[in-house]
PDB file of C-alpha atoms in Angstrom:
ATOM      1  CA  MET B   1      12.417  -0.798  19.213  1.00  0.00           C
ATOM      2  CA  LEU B   2       9.158   1.097  19.474  1.00  0.00           C
ATOM      3  CA  GLU B   3       8.184   2.098  22.979  1.00  0.00           C
ATOM      4  CA  SER B   4       4.637   2.155  24.254  1.00  0.00           C
ATOM      5  CA  SER B   5       3.229   2.773  27.708  1.00  0.00           C
ATOM      6  CA  ASN B   6      -0.467   3.116  26.987  1.00  0.00           C
ATOM      7  CA  PRO B   7      -2.291   2.718  30.300  1.00  0.00           C
ATOM      8  CA  LEU B   8      -5.398   1.527  28.507  1.00  0.00           C
ATOM      9  CA  ASP B   9      -3.497  -1.319  26.834  1.00  0.00           C
ATOM     10  CA  SER B  10      -1.850  -2.657  29.972  1.00  0.00           C
ATOM     11  CA  THR B  11      -3.307  -4.255  33.056  1.00  0.00           C
ATOM     12  CA  ALA B  12       0.001  -4.605  34.900  1.00  0.00           C
ATOM     13  CA  GLU B  13      -0.718  -1.653  37.187  1.00  0.00           C
ATOM     14  CA  SER B  14      -4.492  -1.759  36.956  1.00  0.00           C
ATOM     15  CA  GLY B  15      -6.652  -2.452  39.920  1.00  0.00           C
ATOM     16  CA  PRO B  16     -10.220  -1.951  41.034  1.00  0.00           C
ATOM     17  CA  GLY B  17     -11.246   1.602  40.246  1.00  0.00           C
ATOM     18  CA  ALA B  18      -8.083   2.345  38.242  1.00  0.00           C
ATOM     19  CA  GLU B  19      -9.847   2.531  34.887  1.00  0.00           C
ATOM     20  CA  ILE B  20     -11.491   5.917  35.499  1.00  0.00           C
ATOM     21  CA  PRO B  21      -8.243   7.808  36.283  1.00  0.00           C
ATOM     22  CA  GLN B  22      -6.550   6.120  33.337  1.00  0.00           C
ATOM     23  CA  LEU B  23      -9.389   7.084  31.037  1.00  0.00           C
ATOM     24  CA  ALA B  24      -9.325  10.659  32.315  1.00  0.00           C
ATOM     25  CA  ALA B  25      -5.567  10.922  31.677  1.00  0.00           C
ATOM     26  CA  THR B  26      -5.955   9.665  28.127  1.00  0.00           C
ATOM     27  CA  LEU B  27      -8.848  11.980  27.326  1.00  0.00           C
ATOM     28  CA  LYS B  28      -6.995  14.923  28.850  1.00  0.00           C
ATOM     29  CA  ALA B  29      -3.940  14.238  26.673  1.00  0.00           C
ATOM     30  CA  ALA B  30      -6.099  14.018  23.543  1.00  0.00           C
ATOM     31  CA  GLY B  31      -8.247  17.009  24.496  1.00  0.00           C
ATOM     32  CA  ASP B  32      -6.251  19.591  22.585  1.00  0.00           C
ATOM     33  CA  PRO B  33      -6.836  20.590  18.928  1.00  0.00           C
ATOM     34  CA  LEU B  34      -3.141  20.509  18.016  1.00  0.00           C
ATOM     35  CA  ARG B  35      -2.570  17.131  19.641  1.00  0.00           C
ATOM     36  CA  LEU B  36      -5.573  15.738  17.787  1.00  0.00           C
ATOM     37  CA  GLU B  37      -4.055  17.039  14.534  1.00  0.00           C
ATOM     38  CA  ILE B  38      -0.795  15.307  15.402  1.00  0.00           C
ATOM     39  CA  LEU B  39      -2.631  12.030  16.010  1.00  0.00           C
ATOM     40  CA  ARG B  40      -4.487  12.437  12.726  1.00  0.00           C
ATOM     41  CA  LEU B  41      -1.225  12.973  10.838  1.00  0.00           C
ATOM     42  CA  LEU B  42       0.523  10.018  12.475  1.00  0.00           C
ATOM     43  CA  SER B  43      -2.081   7.653  11.062  1.00  0.00           C
ATOM     44  CA  GLN B  44      -0.239   7.905   7.740  1.00  0.00           C
ATOM     45  CA  ASP B  45       3.392   7.443   8.668  1.00  0.00           C
ATOM     46  CA  SER B  46       6.134   7.958  11.226  1.00  0.00           C
ATOM     47  CA  TYR B  47       7.658  11.422  11.416  1.00  0.00           C
ATOM     48  CA  SER B  48      10.687  12.854  13.166  1.00  0.00           C
ATOM     49  CA  VAL B  49      10.449  15.739  15.584  1.00  0.00           C
ATOM     50  CA  LEU B  50      12.040  18.105  13.057  1.00  0.00           C
ATOM     51  CA  GLU B  51       9.633  17.001  10.326  1.00  0.00           C
ATOM     52  CA  LEU B  52       6.668  17.551  12.641  1.00  0.00           C
ATOM     53  CA  CYS B  53       8.005  21.005  13.501  1.00  0.00           C
ATOM     54  CA  ARG B  54       7.942  21.865   9.803  1.00  0.00           C
ATOM     55  CA  ILE B  55       4.496  20.429   9.210  1.00  0.00           C
ATOM     56  CA  PHE B  56       2.919  22.271  12.146  1.00  0.00           C
ATOM     57  CA  ASP B  57       5.161  25.358  11.954  1.00  0.00           C
ATOM     58  CA  LEU B  58       6.172  25.047  15.610  1.00  0.00           C
ATOM     59  CA  ARG B  59       9.411  25.515  17.481  1.00  0.00           C
ATOM     60  CA  GLN B  60      10.888  22.271  18.748  1.00  0.00           C
ATOM     61  CA  PRO B  61      10.371  22.910  22.503  1.00  0.00           C
ATOM     62  CA  ALA B  62       6.655  23.543  21.973  1.00  0.00           C
ATOM     63  CA  LEU B  63       6.182  20.475  19.801  1.00  0.00           C
ATOM     64  CA  SER B  64       8.250  18.282  22.128  1.00  0.00           C
ATOM     65  CA  HIS B  65       5.926  19.225  24.986  1.00  0.00           C
ATOM     66  CA  HIS B  66       2.885  18.016  23.060  1.00  0.00           C
ATOM     67  CA  LEU B  67       4.639  14.807  22.027  1.00  0.00           C
ATOM     68  CA  LYS B  68       5.638  14.146  25.618  1.00  0.00           C
ATOM     69  CA  VAL B  69       2.030  14.507  26.762  1.00  0.00           C
ATOM     70  CA  LEU B  70       0.849  12.127  24.050  1.00  0.00           C
ATOM     71  CA  ALA B  71       3.601   9.622  24.808  1.00  0.00           C
ATOM     72  CA  GLN B  72       2.900   9.615  28.530  1.00  0.00           C
ATOM     73  CA  ALA B  73      -0.738   8.832  27.783  1.00  0.00           C
ATOM     74  CA  GLY B  74       0.294   6.006  25.449  1.00  0.00           C
ATOM     75  CA  LEU B  75      -1.168   7.707  22.385  1.00  0.00           C
ATOM     76  CA  VAL B  76       2.115   7.743  20.470  1.00  0.00           C
ATOM     77  CA  SER B  77       5.258   5.604  20.504  1.00  0.00           C
ATOM     78  CA  LYS B  78       8.764   6.677  19.580  1.00  0.00           C
ATOM     79  CA  ARG B  79      11.733   5.068  17.926  1.00  0.00           C
ATOM     80  CA  ARG B  80      15.282   6.322  17.479  1.00  0.00           C
ATOM     81  CA  GLU B  81      16.624   6.365  13.904  1.00  0.00           C
ATOM     82  CA  GLY B  82      20.212   7.626  14.013  1.00  0.00           C
ATOM     83  CA  ASN B  83      20.144  11.049  15.665  1.00  0.00           C
ATOM     84  CA  ASN B  84      16.389  11.493  15.226  1.00  0.00           C
ATOM     85  CA  LEU B  85      13.358  10.351  17.168  1.00  0.00           C
ATOM     86  CA  PHE B  86      10.456   9.209  15.009  1.00  0.00           C
ATOM     87  CA  TYR B  87       6.916   9.126  16.368  1.00  0.00           C
ATOM     88  CA  ARG B  88       3.924   7.091  15.297  1.00  0.00           C
ATOM     89  CA  ARG B  89       0.454   6.551  16.670  1.00  0.00           C
ATOM     90  CA  ALA B  90       0.014   3.841  19.302  1.00  0.00           C
ATOM     91  CA  GLY B  91      -2.713   2.186  21.295  1.00  0.00           C
ATOM     92  CA  SER B  92      -5.174  -0.589  20.550  1.00  0.00           C
ATOM     93  CA  SER B  93      -7.878  -0.303  23.208  1.00  0.00           C
ATOM     94  CA  PRO B  94     -11.498  -0.059  21.970  1.00  0.00           C
ATOM     95  CA  LEU B  95     -11.653   3.575  23.117  1.00  0.00           C
ATOM     96  CA  LEU B  96      -8.519   4.567  21.190  1.00  0.00           C
ATOM     97  CA  LEU B  97      -9.565   2.658  18.101  1.00  0.00           C
ATOM     98  CA  GLN B  98     -12.866   4.552  18.099  1.00  0.00           C
ATOM     99  CA  LEU B  99     -11.031   7.851  18.570  1.00  0.00           C
ATOM    100  CA  PHE B 100      -8.571   7.080  15.761  1.00  0.00           C
ATOM    101  CA  ALA B 101     -11.355   5.926  13.423  1.00  0.00           C
ATOM    102  CA  SER B 102     -13.159   9.240  13.946  1.00  0.00           C
ATOM    103  CA  LEU B 103      -9.972  11.246  13.415  1.00  0.00           C
ATOM    104  CA  ASP B 104      -9.084   9.393  10.236  1.00  0.00           C
ATOM    105  CA  GLN B 105     -12.322  10.477   8.613  1.00  0.00           C
ATOM    106  CA  LEU B 106     -11.168  14.100   8.843  1.00  0.00           C
ATOM    107  CA  PRO B 107      -9.041  15.406   5.950  1.00  0.00           C
ATOM    108  CA  LEU B 108      -5.719  17.109   6.498  1.00  0.00           C
ATOM    109  CA  SER B 109      -5.790  20.823   5.774  1.00  0.00           C
ATOM    110  CA  ALA B 110      -4.357  21.857   2.411  1.00  0.00           C
ATOM    111  CA  GLU B 111      -1.386  23.479   4.148  1.00  0.00           C
ATOM    112  CA  ARG B 112      -0.602  20.356   6.199  1.00  0.00           C
ATOM    113  CA  ALA B 113      -1.008  18.110   3.149  1.00  0.00           C
ATOM    114  CA  GLN B 114       1.438  20.248   1.155  1.00  0.00           C
ATOM    115  CA  SER B 115       4.017  20.038   3.940  1.00  0.00           C
ATOM    116  CA  VAL B 116       3.592  16.261   4.150  1.00  0.00           C
ATOM    117  CA  ALA B 117       4.024  15.968   0.370  1.00  0.00           C
ATOM    118  CA  ARG B 118       7.232  18.036   0.487  1.00  0.00           C
ATOM    119  CA  ILE B 119       8.719  15.828   3.193  1.00  0.00           C
ATOM    120  CA  ALA B 120       7.789  12.669   1.266  1.00  0.00           C
ATOM    121  CA  GLU B 121       9.465  14.051  -1.854  1.00  0.00           C
ATOM    122  CA  GLU B 122      12.613  14.973   0.112  1.00  0.00           C
ATOM    123  CA  ARG B 123      12.812  11.441   1.510  1.00  0.00           C
ATOM    124  CA  ALA B 124      12.339   9.994  -1.975  1.00  0.00           C
ATOM    125  CA  GLU B 125      15.058  12.255  -3.374  1.00  0.00           C
ATOM    126  CA  VAL B 126      17.545  10.971  -0.767  1.00  0.00           C
ATOM    127  CA  SER B 127      16.859   7.440  -1.973  1.00  0.00           C
ATOM    128  CA  ARG B 128      17.053   8.399  -5.659  1.00  0.00           C
ATOM    129  CA  ARG B 129      20.400  10.158  -5.158  1.00  0.00           C
ATOM    130  CA  PHE B 130      21.854   7.169  -3.377  1.00  0.00           C
ATOM    131  CA  PHE B 131      20.937   4.709  -6.117  1.00  0.00           C
ATOM    132  CA  ALA B 132      22.013   7.110  -8.856  1.00  0.00           C
ATOM    133  CA  ASP B 133      25.436   7.553  -7.228  1.00  0.00           C
ATOM    134  CA  TYR B 134      25.992   4.021  -5.915  1.00  0.00           C
ATOM    135  CA  GLY B 135      23.938   1.830  -8.253  1.00  0.00           C
ATOM    136  CA  ASN B 136      27.078   0.153  -9.574  1.00  0.00           C
ATOM    137  CA  ARG B 137      27.992  -0.904  -6.037  1.00  0.00           C
ATOM    138  CA  PHE B 138      24.463  -1.988  -5.098  1.00  0.00           C
ATOM    139  CA  ARG B 139      25.211  -5.718  -4.839  1.00  0.00           C
ATOM    140  CA  GLU B 140      28.338  -5.144  -2.766  1.00  0.00           C
ATOM    141  CA  GLN B 141      26.509  -2.817  -0.366  1.00  0.00           C
ATOM    142  CA  GLN B 142      23.388  -4.988  -0.119  1.00  0.00           C
ATOM    143  CA  GLU B 143      25.413  -8.068   0.755  1.00  0.00           C
ATOM    144  CA  LEU B 144      26.736  -6.225   3.803  1.00  0.00           C
ATOM    145  CA  ILE B 145      23.230  -6.764   5.175  1.00  0.00           C
ATOM    146  CA  ALA B 146      21.584  -9.683   3.382  1.00  0.00           C
ATOM    147  CA  SER B 147      22.353 -11.231   0.013  1.00  0.00           C
ATOM    148  CA  TYR B 148      19.601 -12.280  -2.364  1.00  0.00           C
ATOM    149  CA  SER B 149      20.311 -15.953  -1.646  1.00  0.00           C
ATOM    150  CA  VAL B 150      19.216 -15.417   1.953  1.00  0.00           C
ATOM    151  CA  TYR B 151      15.639 -14.380   1.194  1.00  0.00           C
ATOM    152  CA  GLY B 152      14.963 -14.938  -2.531  1.00  0.00           C
ATOM    153  CA  PRO B 153      14.374 -18.729  -2.493  1.00  0.00           C
ATOM    154  CA  GLN B 154      12.160 -18.481   0.599  1.00  0.00           C
ATOM    155  CA  VAL B 155       9.989 -15.804  -0.993  1.00  0.00           C
ATOM    156  CA  ALA B 156       9.721 -17.930  -4.135  1.00  0.00           C
ATOM    157  CA  GLN B 157       8.367 -20.846  -2.083  1.00  0.00           C
ATOM    158  CA  LEU B 158       5.423 -18.685  -0.983  1.00  0.00           C
ATOM    159  CA  LEU B 159       4.488 -17.567  -4.509  1.00  0.00           C
ATOM    160  CA  LYS B 160       1.094 -18.575  -5.875  1.00  0.00           C
ATOM    161  CA  PRO B 161       1.230 -18.744  -9.709  1.00  0.00           C
ATOM    162  CA  GLY B 162      -1.208 -16.568 -11.656  1.00  0.00           C
ATOM    163  CA  ARG B 163      -1.646 -14.345 -14.686  1.00  0.00           C
ATOM    164  CA  HIS B 164       0.070 -11.121 -13.601  1.00  0.00           C
ATOM    165  CA  ALA B 165       2.705 -10.252 -10.983  1.00  0.00           C
ATOM    166  CA  ILE B 166       4.372  -7.011  -9.941  1.00  0.00           C
ATOM    167  CA  GLU B 167       7.785  -6.663  -8.341  1.00  0.00           C
ATOM    168  CA  VAL B 168       8.376  -3.357  -6.580  1.00  0.00           C
ATOM    169  CA  GLY B 169      12.077  -2.465  -6.551  1.00  0.00           C
ATOM    170  CA  PRO B 170      13.536  -5.410  -8.517  1.00  0.00           C
ATOM    171  CA  GLY B 171      17.131  -4.470  -7.661  1.00  0.00           C
ATOM    172  CA  GLU B 172      19.559  -6.496  -9.787  1.00  0.00           C
ATOM    173  CA  GLY B 173      16.638  -8.419 -11.296  1.00  0.00           C
ATOM    174  CA  GLU B 174      17.248 -11.909  -9.887  1.00  0.00           C
ATOM    175  CA  PHE B 175      13.702 -12.444  -8.643  1.00  0.00           C
ATOM    176  CA  LEU B 176      12.244 -11.544 -12.039  1.00  0.00           C
ATOM    177  CA  GLU B 177      13.394 -14.953 -13.240  1.00  0.00           C
ATOM    178  CA  GLU B 178      11.242 -16.591 -10.554  1.00  0.00           C
ATOM    179  CA  LEU B 179       8.246 -14.483 -11.538  1.00  0.00           C
ATOM    180  CA  THR B 180       8.472 -14.967 -15.306  1.00  0.00           C
ATOM    181  CA  SER B 181       8.351 -18.744 -14.879  1.00  0.00           C
ATOM    182  CA  ARG B 182       5.120 -18.552 -12.865  1.00  0.00           C
ATOM    183  CA  PHE B 183       3.156 -15.664 -14.418  1.00  0.00           C
ATOM    184  CA  SER B 184       2.057 -14.779 -17.933  1.00  0.00           C
ATOM    185  CA  THR B 185       3.069 -11.135 -17.523  1.00  0.00           C
ATOM    186  CA  VAL B 186       5.308  -9.358 -15.013  1.00  0.00           C
ATOM    187  CA  THR B 187       5.705  -5.662 -14.207  1.00  0.00           C
ATOM    188  CA  ALA B 188       9.002  -4.436 -12.737  1.00  0.00           C
ATOM    189  CA  LEU B 189       8.395  -1.155 -10.937  1.00  0.00           C
ATOM    190  CA  ASP B 190      11.175   1.080  -9.627  1.00  0.00           C
ATOM    191  CA  LEU B 191      11.566   4.761  -8.797  1.00  0.00           C
ATOM    192  CA  SER B 192      15.286   4.672  -9.677  1.00  0.00           C
ATOM    193  CA  PRO B 193      16.116   4.726 -13.423  1.00  0.00           C
ATOM    194  CA  THR B 194      19.594   3.410 -12.584  1.00  0.00           C
ATOM    195  CA  MET B 195      18.320   0.319 -10.815  1.00  0.00           C
ATOM    196  CA  LEU B 196      15.583  -0.290 -13.391  1.00  0.00           C
ATOM    197  CA  GLU B 197      18.248  -0.320 -16.125  1.00  0.00           C
ATOM    198  CA  ARG B 198      20.228  -2.909 -14.155  1.00  0.00           C
ATOM    199  CA  ALA B 199      17.155  -5.109 -13.768  1.00  0.00           C
ATOM    200  CA  GLN B 200      16.411  -4.779 -17.492  1.00  0.00           C
ATOM    201  CA  ALA B 201      19.996  -5.714 -18.358  1.00  0.00           C
ATOM    202  CA  PHE B 202      19.631  -8.877 -16.268  1.00  0.00           C
ATOM    203  CA  ALA B 203      16.349  -9.714 -17.991  1.00  0.00           C
ATOM    204  CA  ASP B 204      17.921  -9.198 -21.428  1.00  0.00           C
ATOM    205  CA  GLU B 205      20.866 -11.401 -20.535  1.00  0.00           C
ATOM    206  CA  GLU B 206      18.553 -14.163 -19.281  1.00  0.00           C
ATOM    207  CA  LYS B 207      16.185 -13.685 -22.254  1.00  0.00           C
ATOM    208  CA  LEU B 208      13.162 -12.914 -20.058  1.00  0.00           C
ATOM    209  CA  SER B 209      10.661 -11.467 -22.494  1.00  0.00           C
ATOM    210  CA  ASN B 210       7.348 -11.111 -20.626  1.00  0.00           C
ATOM    211  CA  ILE B 211       8.342  -8.150 -18.424  1.00  0.00           C
ATOM    212  CA  GLU B 212       7.158  -4.544 -18.556  1.00  0.00           C
ATOM    213  CA  PHE B 213       9.603  -2.100 -16.944  1.00  0.00           C
ATOM    214  CA  VAL B 214       8.007   0.983 -15.370  1.00  0.00           C
ATOM    215  CA  CYS B 215       9.973   3.854 -13.801  1.00  0.00           C
ATOM    216  CA  CYS B 216       7.591   5.159 -11.145  1.00  0.00           C
ATOM    217  CA  ASP B 217       6.558   4.646  -7.550  1.00  0.00           C
ATOM    218  CA  THR B 218       3.687   2.423  -6.399  1.00  0.00           C
ATOM    219  CA  ARG B 219       1.105   4.958  -7.581  1.00  0.00           C
ATOM    220  CA  ALA B 220       1.615   3.370 -11.008  1.00  0.00           C
ATOM    221  CA  ALA B 221       0.456   0.043  -9.562  1.00  0.00           C
ATOM    222  CA  ALA B 222      -2.531   1.646  -7.831  1.00  0.00           C
ATOM    223  CA  ALA B 223      -3.510   3.224 -11.167  1.00  0.00           C
ATOM    224  CA  ARG B 224      -4.295  -0.318 -12.371  1.00  0.00           C
ATOM    225  CA  PRO B 225      -6.704  -1.475  -9.658  1.00  0.00           C
ATOM    226  CA  GLY B 226      -7.304  -5.191  -9.263  1.00  0.00           C
ATOM    227  CA  SER B 227      -4.695  -6.101 -11.875  1.00  0.00           C
ATOM    228  CA  ALA B 228      -2.177  -8.227  -9.947  1.00  0.00           C
ATOM    229  CA  ASP B 229      -2.442 -11.772  -8.630  1.00  0.00           C
ATOM    230  CA  SER B 230       0.793 -11.375  -6.655  1.00  0.00           C
ATOM    231  CA  ILE B 231       3.011  -8.444  -5.690  1.00  0.00           C
ATOM    232  CA  VAL B 232       6.536  -8.890  -4.328  1.00  0.00           C
ATOM    233  CA  VAL B 233       8.474  -6.292  -2.334  1.00  0.00           C
ATOM    234  CA  ASN B 234      11.950  -7.629  -1.536  1.00  0.00           C
ATOM    235  CA  MET B 235      14.136  -5.546   0.789  1.00  0.00           C
ATOM    236  CA  VAL B 236      12.593  -2.308  -0.439  1.00  0.00           C
ATOM    237  CA  LEU B 237      10.460  -0.785   2.327  1.00  0.00           C
ATOM    238  CA  HIS B 238      13.460   0.477   4.318  1.00  0.00           C
ATOM    239  CA  HIS B 239      14.393   2.577   1.257  1.00  0.00           C
ATOM    240  CA  THR B 240      10.931   4.100   0.766  1.00  0.00           C
ATOM    241  CA  PRO B 241       9.778   7.489   2.100  1.00  0.00           C
ATOM    242  CA  GLU B 242       6.224   6.382   2.993  1.00  0.00           C
ATOM    243  CA  PRO B 243       5.985   2.637   3.766  1.00  0.00           C
ATOM    244  CA  ALA B 244       2.346   2.907   4.880  1.00  0.00           C
ATOM    245  CA  GLN B 245       1.414   4.400   1.499  1.00  0.00           C
ATOM    246  CA  ILE B 246       3.075   1.443  -0.236  1.00  0.00           C
ATOM    247  CA  PHE B 247       0.635  -0.925   1.473  1.00  0.00           C
ATOM    248  CA  ARG B 248      -2.337   1.227   0.507  1.00  0.00           C
ATOM    249  CA  ASP B 249      -1.254   1.435  -3.125  1.00  0.00           C
ATOM    250  CA  LEU B 250      -0.559  -2.279  -3.415  1.00  0.00           C
ATOM    251  CA  HIS B 251      -3.862  -3.228  -1.784  1.00  0.00           C
ATOM    252  CA  THR B 252      -5.549  -1.285  -4.585  1.00  0.00           C
ATOM    253  CA  ALA B 253      -3.453  -3.022  -7.250  1.00  0.00           C
ATOM    254  CA  LEU B 254      -4.197  -6.544  -5.998  1.00  0.00           C
ATOM    255  CA  LYS B 255      -7.064  -8.689  -7.193  1.00  0.00           C
ATOM    256  CA  ASP B 256      -9.434 -10.057  -4.575  1.00  0.00           C
ATOM    257  CA  GLY B 257      -7.640 -13.040  -3.062  1.00  0.00           C
ATOM    258  CA  GLY B 258      -4.286 -11.770  -4.313  1.00  0.00           C
ATOM    259  CA  GLN B 259      -1.118 -11.983  -2.234  1.00  0.00           C
ATOM    260  CA  LEU B 260       1.466  -9.413  -1.216  1.00  0.00           C
ATOM    261  CA  LEU B 261       4.858 -10.889  -0.283  1.00  0.00           C
ATOM    262  CA  VAL B 262       7.260  -8.693   1.689  1.00  0.00           C
ATOM    263  CA  ALA B 263      10.860  -9.577   2.566  1.00  0.00           C
ATOM    264  CA  GLU B 264      12.181  -6.967   4.967  1.00  0.00           C
ATOM    265  CA  LEU B 265      14.637  -6.293   7.757  1.00  0.00           C
ATOM    266  CA  GLN B 266      13.399  -6.424  11.294  1.00  0.00           C
ATOM    267  CA  ASP B 267      14.138  -3.329  13.366  1.00  0.00           C
ATOM    268  CA  HIS B 268      17.815  -2.939  14.257  1.00  0.00           C
ATOM    269  CA  SER B 269      20.290  -0.348  15.544  1.00  0.00           C
ATOM    270  CA  GLN B 270      23.106  -0.585  12.980  1.00  0.00           C
ATOM    271  CA  HIS B 271      23.119   3.050  11.916  1.00  0.00           C
ATOM    272  CA  TRP B 272      25.965   2.637   9.421  1.00  0.00           C
ATOM    273  CA  ALA B 273      23.414   1.091   7.035  1.00  0.00           C
ATOM    274  CA  ARG B 274      22.001   4.554   6.333  1.00  0.00           C
ATOM    275  CA  GLU B 275      25.145   5.827   4.631  1.00  0.00           C
ATOM    276  CA  ALA B 276      26.501   2.536   3.300  1.00  0.00           C
ATOM    277  CA  CYS B 277      23.251   1.170   1.864  1.00  0.00           C
ATOM    278  CA  GLY B 278      20.977   4.192   1.464  1.00  0.00           C
ATOM    279  CA  ASP B 279      18.520   3.003   4.111  1.00  0.00           C
ATOM    280  CA  LEU B 280      15.910   5.545   5.189  1.00  0.00           C
ATOM    281  CA  TRP B 281      14.647   3.275   7.996  1.00  0.00           C
ATOM    282  CA  LEU B 282      16.474   0.869  10.303  1.00  0.00           C
ATOM    283  CA  GLY B 283      14.118  -2.014   9.587  1.00  0.00           C
ATOM    284  CA  PHE B 284      10.629  -2.479  11.010  1.00  0.00           C
ATOM    285  CA  ALA B 285       9.096  -4.380  13.888  1.00  0.00           C
ATOM    286  CA  PRO B 286       6.819  -7.187  12.620  1.00  0.00           C
ATOM    287  CA  GLU B 287       3.822  -5.587  14.306  1.00  0.00           C
ATOM    288  CA  GLN B 288       4.472  -2.383  12.332  1.00  0.00           C
ATOM    289  CA  LEU B 289       4.129  -4.227   9.023  1.00  0.00           C
ATOM    290  CA  THR B 290       1.017  -5.954  10.330  1.00  0.00           C
ATOM    291  CA  GLU B 291      -0.526  -2.637  11.339  1.00  0.00           C
ATOM    292  CA  TRP B 292       0.145  -1.028   7.959  1.00  0.00           C
ATOM    293  CA  ALA B 293      -1.206  -4.066   6.132  1.00  0.00           C
ATOM    294  CA  GLU B 294      -4.367  -4.328   8.219  1.00  0.00           C
ATOM    295  CA  THR B 295      -5.013  -0.589   7.960  1.00  0.00           C
ATOM    296  CA  ALA B 296      -4.745  -0.925   4.176  1.00  0.00           C
ATOM    297  CA  GLY B 297      -7.311  -3.754   4.202  1.00  0.00           C
ATOM    298  CA  LEU B 298      -5.022  -6.799   3.991  1.00  0.00           C
ATOM    299  CA  ILE B 299      -4.973  -9.815   6.292  1.00  0.00           C
ATOM    300  CA  ASN B 300      -2.021 -11.814   7.612  1.00  0.00           C
ATOM    301  CA  GLY B 301      -0.906 -14.955   5.821  1.00  0.00           C
ATOM    302  CA  ARG B 302       2.218 -17.049   6.242  1.00  0.00           C
ATOM    303  CA  SER B 303       5.404 -15.748   7.875  1.00  0.00           C
ATOM    304  CA  VAL B 304       9.053 -16.802   7.948  1.00  0.00           C
ATOM    305  CA  TYR B 305      11.673 -15.292  10.260  1.00  0.00           C
ATOM    306  CA  SER B 306      15.421 -15.869  10.143  1.00  0.00           C
ATOM    307  CA  ALA B 307      18.503 -14.464  11.871  1.00  0.00           C
ATOM    308  CA  LEU B 308      21.714 -13.679   9.976  1.00  0.00           C
ATOM    309  CA  ARG B 309      25.271 -14.051  11.194  1.00  0.00           C
ATOM    310  CA  ASN B 310      25.955 -10.328  10.821  1.00  0.00           C
ATOM    311  CA  GLY B 311      23.315  -9.379  13.385  1.00  0.00           C
ATOM    312  CA  PHE B 312      20.391  -8.581  11.091  1.00  0.00           C
ATOM    313  CA  GLN B 313      17.090 -10.424  11.095  1.00  0.00           C
ATOM    314  CA  ILE B 314      14.866 -10.997   8.072  1.00  0.00           C
ATOM    315  CA  GLN B 315      11.081 -11.277   8.081  1.00  0.00           C
ATOM    316  CA  ILE B 316       9.227 -12.703   5.090  1.00  0.00           C
ATOM    317  CA  ARG B 317       5.536 -11.894   5.299  1.00  0.00           C
ATOM    318  CA  GLU B 318       2.505 -12.810   3.259  1.00  0.00           C
ATOM    319  CA  PHE B 319      -0.571 -10.585   3.251  1.00  0.00           C
ATOM    320  CA  ILE B 320      -3.800 -11.419   1.468  1.00  0.00           C
ATOM    321  CA  LYS B 321      -6.473  -9.158  -0.002  1.00  0.00           C
ATOM    322  CA  PRO B 322      -9.806 -10.663   1.117  1.00  0.00           C
TER     323      PRO B 322
END
């Protein structure tokens, strides 16, 4: 669970005259060039301490000091993923929103951007290796967490028929059958050639003929702006290196009024899922998905939440492009 203690977002300990000291503490924490760079970077994604050390070329004790200052001021929140602590930006007061909006207009330096790109590629390679090595056991491993029957029919109930749909990470291909019956054309998009072949084999067996199979990440969807009426992302985000970027890409790909449907794990602490199922992230808090979606320019739609007998929880979310 993400932790946040932002004094500007809580009134539990506030009293008359308390706002000025709280404001001073926040401004003092942010009043450092390196810490401002950290806050700028964390607008894009969550990063571990070791990843941040690489990006900023700092030793861990020095970086940990800056993160501690930011956390104490409520400017960042942290979450444990296995043996690593991941940090992301936090805070929703008007002051912080203004600060973050100003920071986000500043570009990352070329050196920082290159380091971020390397880390994203390393995360993606971990996922690619897993599915290349264990693609034949994908169904068995996935059912340790949640089988398709748990979320597939519920996602299908939220679908709005249209001309063109995209499924990101079609897995074994089951949901493609739902899409081909509701849309004139369907694009199946996957970074893993192994999994894309499995989805195509399913489509061939079921004689689904209106599907284009594309081996690429969501940049391929963004390269066709305003092309999709609906986009579906079923149990994929926890395998992706940059979930926030997924939302930005898919916002671009959607038509005005189009829907993005996301079936995803809620945040959990079952670390075995990393090795057994190739998970990069241990699920996501609902508010994290909302934040990424809203930052990308999407608005909340319908939501369905369900608990599973094995301790996992599923969230099915609809986001709309205005």
